[in-house]
């Protein structure tokens, strides 16, 4: 196979990871397997392995070959991760509507990689209005989980206001959570509480991954409760006048927010190879309100 046609870039981080695996005594075929499992093409993996180890050996022989240890956050390109089970809607036989806990939801678009499914009519107009009314008095400047400490921090890359509901906090929220669970075949108990965000004009959410970066020191603490995130459902509670698309830059995909609709995406490993980098483009006029449901591997209690 002609590997020059493949555009995967072998980064310095990946080279360092390969050296670290070799130093730890891993068999070359296991290193290749791990790379393939995390999204690398096999031919690229073999070539990267051979070339990296050859160069490392040459550097050692020349007396300059001390590979620096990986810094936190540097490992992402090379960290091998086994695939986890993920939430997934029943789309067999070209379903155009899914009956989720008795509520008809339209299937508008689906993509294999990244795994993205666009739904229409997941929430009724009344349900959207009720969520906004419940959340409005409880909004505060959005915080995100800080994986360097495991705590929360105000994040300047996210200029929205937000709040979290407890799971099943009201009968309305309980009903919506059961509908989501039925739609994506994932237990209610593995869902985080609903998060509501309000973006004003100019507000945005810069591209990020929703999974917790395994290389960050605070991540093990976060994972103790429910394990990794494996899926996200962003529900649109209104239709902004202009802007506010949910974008997937690695896939060149933009989703226009429409009231009652929702974008679902899953990621079977905490790795960029899932192509689930995504963000909220700036709102240009009007407001944008969303409700996000993050789904964990295990019970989130
Ligand atoms: O509001 C959005 O479009 C958006 C974009 C990226 C929401 C999230 N991420 C999220 O809630 O994780
Ligand atoms: Zn997100």
Short mmCIF file of C-alpha atoms and ligand atoms in Angstrom, two decimals:
data_model
loop_
_atom_site.label_atom_id
_atom_site.label_comp_id
_atom_site.label_asym_id
_atom_site.label_seq_id
_atom_site.Cartn_x
_atom_site.Cartn_y
_atom_site.Cartn_z
CA UNK A 1 0.00 0.00 0.00
CA UNK A 2 1.22 3.49 -0.83
CA UNK A 3 1.43 5.25 2.54
CA UNK A 4 2.17 8.61 0.90
CA UNK A 5 -1.59 8.86 0.23
CA UNK A 6 -2.33 8.77 3.97
CA UNK A 7 -2.45 12.10 5.71
CA UNK A 8 -2.11 11.07 9.38
CA UNK A 9 0.66 13.15 10.91
CA UNK A 10 3.20 11.47 13.16
CA UNK A 11 3.82 14.04 15.86
CA UNK A 12 6.72 14.43 18.28
CA UNK A 13 4.32 13.39 21.07
CA UNK A 14 3.59 10.13 19.26
CA UNK A 15 7.32 9.47 18.72
CA UNK A 16 7.94 10.00 22.44
CA UNK A 17 5.08 7.67 23.28
CA UNK A 18 6.48 4.96 20.99
CA UNK A 19 9.89 5.25 22.67
CA UNK A 20 8.26 5.09 26.12
CA UNK A 21 6.36 1.91 25.13
CA UNK A 22 9.57 0.30 23.89
CA UNK A 23 11.41 1.32 27.07
CA UNK A 24 8.58 -0.20 29.12
CA UNK A 25 9.15 -3.53 27.32
CA UNK A 26 6.08 -3.54 25.03
CA UNK A 27 6.30 -5.84 21.99
CA UNK A 28 6.32 -3.85 18.71
CA UNK A 29 3.22 -5.69 17.45
CA UNK A 30 1.34 -4.66 20.61
CA UNK A 31 2.35 -1.03 20.11
CA UNK A 32 1.07 -1.18 16.50
CA UNK A 33 -2.17 -2.84 17.68
CA UNK A 34 -2.68 -0.08 20.26
CA UNK A 35 -2.08 2.60 17.63
CA UNK A 36 -4.55 0.97 15.24
CA UNK A 37 -7.09 0.73 18.06
CA UNK A 38 -6.75 4.46 18.67
CA UNK A 39 -7.36 5.34 15.03
CA UNK A 40 -4.00 5.09 13.27
CA UNK A 41 -3.78 3.39 9.91
CA UNK A 42 -1.75 0.19 10.29
CA UNK A 43 0.78 1.09 7.57
CA UNK A 44 1.38 4.49 9.14
CA UNK A 45 1.72 2.89 12.58
CA UNK A 46 4.31 0.34 11.40
CA UNK A 47 6.31 2.96 9.54
CA UNK A 48 6.18 5.41 12.48
CA UNK A 49 7.30 2.68 14.88
CA UNK A 50 10.19 1.51 12.74
CA UNK A 51 11.42 4.99 11.91
CA UNK A 52 11.10 6.29 15.47
CA UNK A 53 12.98 3.39 17.02
CA UNK A 54 15.65 3.49 14.31
CA UNK A 55 16.22 7.23 14.89
CA UNK A 56 16.15 6.78 18.66
CA UNK A 57 18.80 4.07 18.44
CA UNK A 58 20.96 6.26 16.21
CA UNK A 59 20.63 9.15 18.65
CA UNK A 60 21.57 6.89 21.57
CA UNK A 61 24.64 5.69 19.66
CA UNK A 62 25.57 9.32 18.98
CA UNK A 63 25.26 10.04 22.70
CA UNK A 64 22.34 12.50 22.36
CA UNK A 65 19.41 10.21 22.70
CA UNK A 66 17.82 11.03 26.02
CA UNK A 67 14.09 11.14 25.35
CA UNK A 68 12.41 13.62 27.70
CA UNK A 69 9.53 12.19 29.75
CA UNK A 70 6.02 13.01 28.54
CA UNK A 71 4.55 16.17 30.01
CA UNK A 72 0.90 16.11 31.11
CA UNK A 73 -1.30 16.75 28.07
CA UNK A 74 1.46 15.77 25.65
CA UNK A 75 0.49 12.15 25.41
CA UNK A 76 -2.82 12.48 23.63
CA UNK A 77 -1.59 11.66 20.16
CA UNK A 78 -0.17 8.39 21.35
CA UNK A 79 -2.27 7.15 24.26
CA UNK A 80 -3.83 3.88 23.23
CA UNK A 81 -7.35 3.31 24.46
CA UNK A 82 -9.60 0.30 24.14
CA UNK A 83 -13.00 1.00 22.61
CA UNK A 84 -15.84 1.36 25.12
CA UNK A 85 -19.52 0.56 24.55
CA UNK A 86 -21.38 3.71 23.59
CA UNK A 87 -24.98 4.90 23.49
CA UNK A 88 -26.57 4.43 20.07
CA UNK A 89 -30.06 5.09 18.70
CA UNK A 90 -31.91 2.30 16.80
CA UNK A 91 -31.53 3.39 13.20
CA UNK A 92 -31.88 0.02 11.49
CA UNK A 93 -34.00 -0.20 8.37
CA UNK A 94 -33.62 3.48 7.68
CA UNK A 95 -35.85 4.65 10.52
CA UNK A 96 -37.02 8.21 9.90
CA UNK A 97 -38.86 8.40 13.23
CA UNK A 98 -37.97 6.73 16.52
CA UNK A 99 -40.63 6.27 19.17
CA UNK A 100 -38.72 7.16 22.35
CA UNK A 101 -40.74 6.36 25.47
CA UNK A 102 -43.87 7.01 23.41
CA UNK A 103 -42.63 10.31 21.92
CA UNK A 104 -41.93 10.42 18.15
CA UNK A 105 -38.47 11.82 17.34
CA UNK A 106 -37.40 12.55 13.75
CA UNK A 107 -34.03 11.30 12.48
CA UNK A 108 -32.75 14.08 10.22
CA UNK A 109 -29.12 13.13 9.55
CA UNK A 110 -26.54 10.59 10.64
CA UNK A 111 -22.80 10.34 10.15
CA UNK A 112 -20.55 7.37 10.94
CA UNK A 113 -17.26 9.15 11.78
CA UNK A 114 -17.56 11.19 13.85
CA UNK A 115 -20.64 9.37 15.11
CA UNK A 116 -23.24 12.12 14.92
CA UNK A 117 -27.03 11.87 14.67
CA UNK A 118 -29.29 14.88 14.26
CA UNK A 119 -32.80 14.70 15.69
CA UNK A 120 -35.89 16.86 15.19
CA UNK A 121 -38.79 17.24 17.59
CA UNK A 122 -37.10 15.61 20.57
CA UNK A 123 -38.63 18.26 22.83
CA UNK A 124 -41.95 20.03 22.36
CA UNK A 125 -42.09 23.84 22.31
CA UNK A 126 -43.76 23.79 25.73
CA UNK A 127 -41.00 21.59 27.16
CA UNK A 128 -38.32 23.96 25.80
CA UNK A 129 -40.08 26.97 27.33
CA UNK A 130 -40.53 25.20 30.66
CA UNK A 131 -36.82 24.27 30.86
CA UNK A 132 -35.81 27.87 30.11
CA UNK A 133 -38.22 29.21 32.74
CA UNK A 134 -36.93 26.78 35.38
CA UNK A 135 -33.28 27.50 34.57
CA UNK A 136 -33.35 31.29 34.09
CA UNK A 137 -33.36 32.30 37.78
CA UNK A 138 -30.54 29.84 38.52
CA UNK A 139 -28.06 30.86 35.79
CA UNK A 140 -24.46 31.65 36.66
CA UNK A 141 -21.36 32.16 34.51
CA UNK A 142 -20.50 28.69 33.15
CA UNK A 143 -17.95 26.53 34.84
CA UNK A 144 -16.20 23.53 33.33
CA UNK A 145 -14.52 20.61 35.02
CA UNK A 146 -10.83 21.42 35.49
CA UNK A 147 -8.98 18.19 34.74
CA UNK A 148 -5.77 19.49 36.28
CA UNK A 149 -7.43 19.46 39.71
CA UNK A 150 -10.74 17.61 39.30
CA UNK A 151 -12.60 20.72 40.54
CA UNK A 152 -14.56 23.31 38.55
CA UNK A 153 -13.34 26.60 37.11
CA UNK A 154 -14.82 29.58 35.25
CA UNK A 155 -13.73 28.99 31.68
CA UNK A 156 -12.96 31.98 29.49
CA UNK A 157 -13.35 29.84 26.34
CA UNK A 158 -17.02 29.44 27.21
CA UNK A 159 -18.81 32.76 27.42
CA UNK A 160 -22.29 31.44 28.16
CA UNK A 161 -24.22 31.32 31.45
CA UNK A 162 -25.27 27.97 32.80
CA UNK A 163 -26.72 25.78 35.53
CA UNK A 164 -27.24 22.09 36.28
CA UNK A 165 -30.46 20.35 37.25
CA UNK A 166 -30.31 17.34 39.51
CA UNK A 167 -31.25 14.12 37.72
CA UNK A 168 -35.02 13.64 37.95
CA UNK A 169 -35.32 16.96 39.77
CA UNK A 170 -38.85 17.64 38.50
CA UNK A 171 -41.43 15.43 36.72
CA UNK A 172 -40.66 17.30 33.47
CA UNK A 173 -36.93 16.62 33.75
CA UNK A 174 -37.56 13.01 34.70
CA UNK A 175 -39.77 12.55 31.62
CA UNK A 176 -37.17 14.11 29.31
CA UNK A 177 -34.39 11.99 30.81
CA UNK A 178 -36.41 8.79 30.26
CA UNK A 179 -37.06 9.83 26.66
CA UNK A 180 -33.33 10.42 26.08
CA UNK A 181 -32.46 7.07 27.68
CA UNK A 182 -34.91 5.27 25.36
CA UNK A 183 -33.71 7.23 22.31
CA UNK A 184 -30.02 6.37 22.67
CA UNK A 185 -30.39 3.06 24.52
CA UNK A 186 -28.45 4.12 27.57
CA UNK A 187 -29.52 3.87 31.24
CA UNK A 188 -30.97 6.98 32.89
CA UNK A 189 -28.61 6.26 35.82
CA UNK A 190 -25.55 6.75 33.57
CA UNK A 191 -26.55 10.29 32.66
CA UNK A 192 -25.24 13.43 34.34
CA UNK A 193 -27.81 16.00 35.42
CA UNK A 194 -29.09 18.21 32.58
CA UNK A 195 -26.98 21.29 31.98
CA UNK A 196 -28.66 24.44 30.62
CA UNK A 197 -26.61 27.09 28.81
CA UNK A 198 -27.63 30.54 27.64
CA UNK A 199 -25.48 32.29 25.04
CA UNK A 200 -25.99 36.00 24.48
CA UNK A 201 -24.88 37.75 21.25
CA UNK A 202 -21.11 37.24 20.86
CA UNK A 203 -21.04 34.30 23.25
CA UNK A 204 -19.52 31.04 22.06
CA UNK A 205 -18.05 27.75 23.21
CA UNK A 206 -14.62 27.16 21.73
CA UNK A 207 -13.89 23.73 20.21
CA UNK A 208 -13.22 21.04 22.79
CA UNK A 209 -13.78 17.37 23.49
CA UNK A 210 -16.41 16.37 26.04
CA UNK A 211 -14.44 13.36 27.32
CA UNK A 212 -11.95 13.87 30.13
CA UNK A 213 -8.34 13.94 28.96
CA UNK A 214 -6.64 10.82 30.38
CA UNK A 215 -3.31 12.65 30.48
CA UNK A 216 -4.57 15.31 32.94
CA UNK A 217 -3.78 14.74 36.63
CA UNK A 218 -7.33 15.49 37.86
CA UNK A 219 -9.00 13.00 35.52
CA UNK A 220 -8.75 9.83 37.69
CA UNK A 221 -10.71 11.61 40.44
CA UNK A 222 -13.43 12.68 37.98
CA UNK A 223 -13.68 9.13 36.59
CA UNK A 224 -14.33 7.63 40.04
CA UNK A 225 -17.94 8.74 39.67
CA UNK A 226 -19.42 7.06 36.58
CA UNK A 227 -16.28 6.57 34.46
CA UNK A 228 -15.65 8.37 31.18
CA UNK A 229 -18.16 10.34 29.20
CA UNK A 230 -19.05 8.33 26.08
CA UNK A 231 -21.84 10.40 24.55
CA UNK A 232 -23.34 13.88 24.40
CA UNK A 233 -26.80 15.12 23.47
CA UNK A 234 -27.11 18.88 22.92
CA UNK A 235 -30.78 19.90 22.76
CA UNK A 236 -31.78 23.26 21.30
CA UNK A 237 -34.34 25.10 23.40
CA UNK A 238 -34.79 27.97 20.96
CA UNK A 239 -33.81 28.97 17.43
CA UNK A 240 -31.27 31.81 17.59
CA UNK A 241 -31.91 34.66 15.16
CA UNK A 242 -28.39 34.28 13.68
CA UNK A 243 -25.31 32.17 14.42
CA UNK A 244 -24.76 29.66 17.21
CA UNK A 245 -24.17 26.55 15.08
CA UNK A 246 -22.73 23.52 16.84
CA UNK A 247 -19.59 22.83 14.78
CA UNK A 248 -17.38 19.76 14.34
CA UNK A 249 -14.21 21.25 12.80
CA UNK A 250 -12.50 17.90 12.14
CA UNK A 251 -15.49 16.82 10.05
CA UNK A 252 -16.27 20.21 8.47
CA UNK A 253 -19.77 19.87 9.90
CA UNK A 254 -22.05 22.61 11.24
CA UNK A 255 -25.46 22.00 12.82
CA UNK A 256 -27.98 24.84 12.83
CA UNK A 257 -29.79 25.04 16.16
CA UNK A 258 -33.56 24.59 15.77
CA UNK A 259 -35.92 24.63 18.74
CA UNK A 260 -36.81 21.12 19.94
CA UNK A 261 -34.06 19.50 17.85
CA UNK A 262 -30.90 17.89 19.19
CA UNK A 263 -27.48 16.73 18.07
CA UNK A 264 -26.18 13.46 19.49
CA UNK A 265 -22.57 12.31 19.23
CA UNK A 266 -20.64 9.45 20.82
CA UNK A 267 -16.97 8.69 21.36
CA UNK A 268 -15.81 5.16 22.15
CA UNK A 269 -12.44 6.29 23.51
CA UNK A 270 -11.12 9.54 24.96
CA UNK A 271 -9.11 10.31 21.83
CA UNK A 272 -9.09 12.85 19.03
CA UNK A 273 -9.40 9.99 16.51
CA UNK A 274 -13.14 9.97 17.34
CA UNK A 275 -13.25 13.32 15.46
CA UNK A 276 -15.66 14.65 18.08
CA UNK A 277 -13.89 17.96 18.54
CA UNK A 278 -16.85 20.35 18.63
CA UNK A 279 -17.78 23.86 19.65
CA UNK A 280 -20.57 26.40 19.71
CA UNK A 281 -20.01 29.10 17.07
CA UNK A 282 -20.59 32.70 18.21
CA UNK A 283 -24.21 33.77 18.44
CA UNK A 284 -24.56 36.73 16.08
CA UNK A 285 -27.98 37.98 17.10
CA UNK A 286 -30.61 36.90 19.59
CA UNK A 287 -29.94 34.36 22.31
CA UNK A 288 -29.19 30.66 22.14
CA UNK A 289 -30.40 28.23 24.83
CA UNK A 290 -29.32 24.59 24.97
CA UNK A 291 -29.74 21.67 27.35
CA UNK A 292 -26.84 19.20 27.37
CA UNK A 293 -27.00 15.61 28.60
CA UNK A 294 -23.64 13.89 29.02
CA UNK A 295 -23.64 10.11 29.22
CA UNK A 296 -21.11 8.16 31.28
CA UNK A 297 -19.85 4.59 30.98
CA UNK A 298 -21.31 3.56 34.33
CA UNK A 299 -23.80 4.73 36.92
CA UNK A 300 -23.39 8.40 37.78
CA UNK A 301 -24.82 8.51 41.32
O1 LIG B 1 -24.11 24.90 22.57
C1 LIG B 1 -23.45 24.20 21.82
O2 LIG B 1 -23.64 24.18 20.60
C2 LIG B 1 -22.38 23.36 22.42
C3 LIG B 1 -21.20 23.24 21.74
C4 LIG B 1 -20.21 22.48 22.29
C5 LIG B 1 -22.54 22.73 23.61
C6 LIG B 1 -21.50 21.94 24.09
N1 LIG B 1 -20.36 21.80 23.45
C7 LIG B 1 -21.60 21.19 25.36
O3 LIG B 1 -22.55 21.46 26.12
O4 LIG B 1 -20.72 20.33 25.61
ZN1 LIG B 2 -19.17 20.10 24.34
#
